[in-house]
């Protein structure tokens, strides 16, 4: 027994699907082409609220920040992390690697903050 109300695509359905696909493709191409040198993310390292170092997330580098405790900060492959510390709890080390502008790592016992600033690209579209 044939189904009378079977789901079928009509010509208008194909046109609507093609339109949505083309819009998504155009948006993706626009966002991809927008990326460039302005997307560079910089790490600002503060201690006691004072900027002590600003470094790009390019190349590989290790920086040691001393105070009440010692933090070893490593930059590698476009990411940054506190890789070694002697502060209690080691929450800054457990934060892991960050790479997106707006991200941060904080070591409260040593009063150190790492802020990532720059144009990290589009994270969300609101409007």
GROMACS .gro file of C-alpha atoms in nm:
model
  127
    1UNK     CA    1   0.000   0.000   0.000
    2UNK     CA    2   0.166   0.325  -0.110
    3UNK     CA    3   0.198   0.613   0.135
    4UNK     CA    4  -0.006   0.911   0.030
    5UNK     CA    5   0.188   1.171   0.235
    6UNK     CA    6   0.545   1.056   0.171
    7UNK     CA    7   0.815   1.321   0.211
    8UNK     CA    8   0.942   1.445  -0.123
    9UNK     CA    9   1.177   1.723  -0.222
   10UNK     CA   10   1.031   1.973  -0.460
   11UNK     CA   11   1.217   2.217  -0.683
   12UNK     CA   12   1.178   2.498  -0.426
   13UNK     CA   13   1.330   2.279  -0.154
   14UNK     CA   14   1.645   2.226  -0.362
   15UNK     CA   15   1.667   2.599  -0.431
   16UNK     CA   16   1.639   2.679  -0.058
   17UNK     CA   17   1.906   2.422   0.037
   18UNK     CA   18   2.140   2.553  -0.236
   19UNK     CA   19   2.085   2.913  -0.117
   20UNK     CA   20   2.169   2.827   0.245
   21UNK     CA   21   2.478   2.633   0.133
   22UNK     CA   22   2.602   2.925  -0.082
   23UNK     CA   23   2.546   3.173   0.204
   24UNK     CA   24   2.745   2.951   0.443
   25UNK     CA   25   3.022   2.913   0.185
   26UNK     CA   26   3.041   3.291   0.127
   27UNK     CA   27   3.054   3.361   0.502
   28UNK     CA   28   3.329   3.104   0.553
   29UNK     CA   29   3.533   3.245   0.266
   30UNK     CA   30   3.495   3.598   0.402
   31UNK     CA   31   3.610   3.499   0.750
   32UNK     CA   32   3.901   3.297   0.611
   33UNK     CA   33   4.020   3.583   0.390
   34UNK     CA   34   3.997   3.828   0.683
   35UNK     CA   35   4.262   3.639   0.880
   36UNK     CA   36   4.610   3.776   0.842
   37UNK     CA   37   4.899   3.942   1.023
   38UNK     CA   38   4.657   4.147   1.234
   39UNK     CA   39   4.549   3.823   1.403
   40UNK     CA   40   4.875   3.813   1.602
   41UNK     CA   41   4.818   3.742   1.969
   42UNK     CA   42   5.058   3.887   2.226
   43UNK     CA   43   5.111   3.771   2.583
   44UNK     CA   44   5.136   4.041   2.847
   45UNK     CA   45   5.294   3.924   3.171
   46UNK     CA   46   5.214   4.125   3.483
   47UNK     CA   47   5.352   4.095   3.836
   48UNK     CA   48   5.197   4.298   4.118
   49UNK     CA   49   4.987   4.477   3.854
   50UNK     CA   50   5.294   4.602   3.663
   51UNK     CA   51   5.363   4.494   3.305
   52UNK     CA   52   5.701   4.319   3.314
   53UNK     CA   53   5.711   4.159   2.969
   54UNK     CA   54   5.515   4.153   2.643
   55UNK     CA   55   5.598   3.868   2.409
   56UNK     CA   56   5.449   3.734   2.084
   57UNK     CA   57   5.330   3.375   2.072
   58UNK     CA   58   5.570   3.298   1.790
   59UNK     CA   59   5.876   3.084   1.824
   60UNK     CA   60   5.980   2.894   2.133
   61UNK     CA   61   6.085   3.073   2.451
   62UNK     CA   62   6.109   3.018   2.825
   63UNK     CA   63   6.078   3.296   3.083
   64UNK     CA   64   6.123   3.271   3.459
   65UNK     CA   65   5.932   3.508   3.688
   66UNK     CA   66   6.047   3.521   4.048
   67UNK     CA   67   5.885   3.677   4.349
   68UNK     CA   68   5.754   3.500   4.656
   69UNK     CA   69   5.757   3.190   4.435
   70UNK     CA   70   5.898   3.102   4.094
   71UNK     CA   71   5.697   3.055   3.773
   72UNK     CA   72   5.851   2.911   3.457
   73UNK     CA   73   5.650   3.034   3.157
   74UNK     CA   74   5.691   2.858   2.823
   75UNK     CA   75   5.591   2.977   2.476
   76UNK     CA   76   5.575   2.704   2.210
   77UNK     CA   77   5.379   2.646   1.889
   78UNK     CA   78   5.170   2.962   1.927
   79UNK     CA   79   5.060   2.879   2.283
   80UNK     CA   80   5.171   2.980   2.631
   81UNK     CA   81   5.158   2.807   2.969
   82UNK     CA   82   5.308   2.802   3.315
   83UNK     CA   83   5.504   2.478   3.289
   84UNK     CA   84   5.667   2.476   3.631
   85UNK     CA   85   5.600   2.648   3.962
   86UNK     CA   86   5.666   2.608   4.330
   87UNK     CA   87   5.356   2.791   4.452
   88UNK     CA   88   5.100   2.611   4.669
   89UNK     CA   89   4.823   2.437   4.474
   90UNK     CA   90   4.989   2.502   4.137
   91UNK     CA   91   4.658   2.623   3.990
   92UNK     CA   92   4.847   2.833   3.734
   93UNK     CA   93   5.024   2.522   3.603
   94UNK     CA   94   4.696   2.327   3.592
   95UNK     CA   95   4.539   2.596   3.370
   96UNK     CA   96   4.732   2.447   3.079
   97UNK     CA   97   4.813   2.598   2.741
   98UNK     CA   98   4.621   2.902   2.614
   99UNK     CA   99   4.635   3.067   2.272
  100UNK     CA  100   4.320   3.277   2.214
  101UNK     CA  101   4.305   3.652   2.276
  102UNK     CA  102   4.116   3.717   2.598
  103UNK     CA  103   4.257   3.410   2.770
  104UNK     CA  104   4.453   3.442   3.092
  105UNK     CA  105   4.653   3.248   3.348
  106UNK     CA  106   4.675   3.374   3.705
  107UNK     CA  107   4.913   3.275   3.985
  108UNK     CA  108   4.769   3.437   4.297
  109UNK     CA  109   5.047   3.336   4.541
  110UNK     CA  110   5.317   3.488   4.318
  111UNK     CA  111   5.090   3.775   4.203
  112UNK     CA  112   5.152   3.694   3.834
  113UNK     CA  113   4.901   3.727   3.551
  114UNK     CA  114   4.943   3.631   3.186
  115UNK     CA  115   4.694   3.805   2.954
  116UNK     CA  116   4.655   3.730   2.585
  117UNK     CA  117   4.571   4.040   2.382
  118UNK     CA  118   4.528   4.105   2.014
  119UNK     CA  119   4.288   4.029   1.737
  120UNK     CA  120   4.228   3.657   1.777
  121UNK     CA  121   3.971   3.645   1.500
  122UNK     CA  122   3.597   3.595   1.517
  123UNK     CA  123   3.488   3.389   1.815
  124UNK     CA  124   3.114   3.455   1.782
  125UNK     CA  125   2.878   3.675   1.585
  126UNK     CA  126   2.621   3.869   1.784
  127UNK     CA  127   2.357   4.085   1.635
   0.00000   0.00000   0.00000
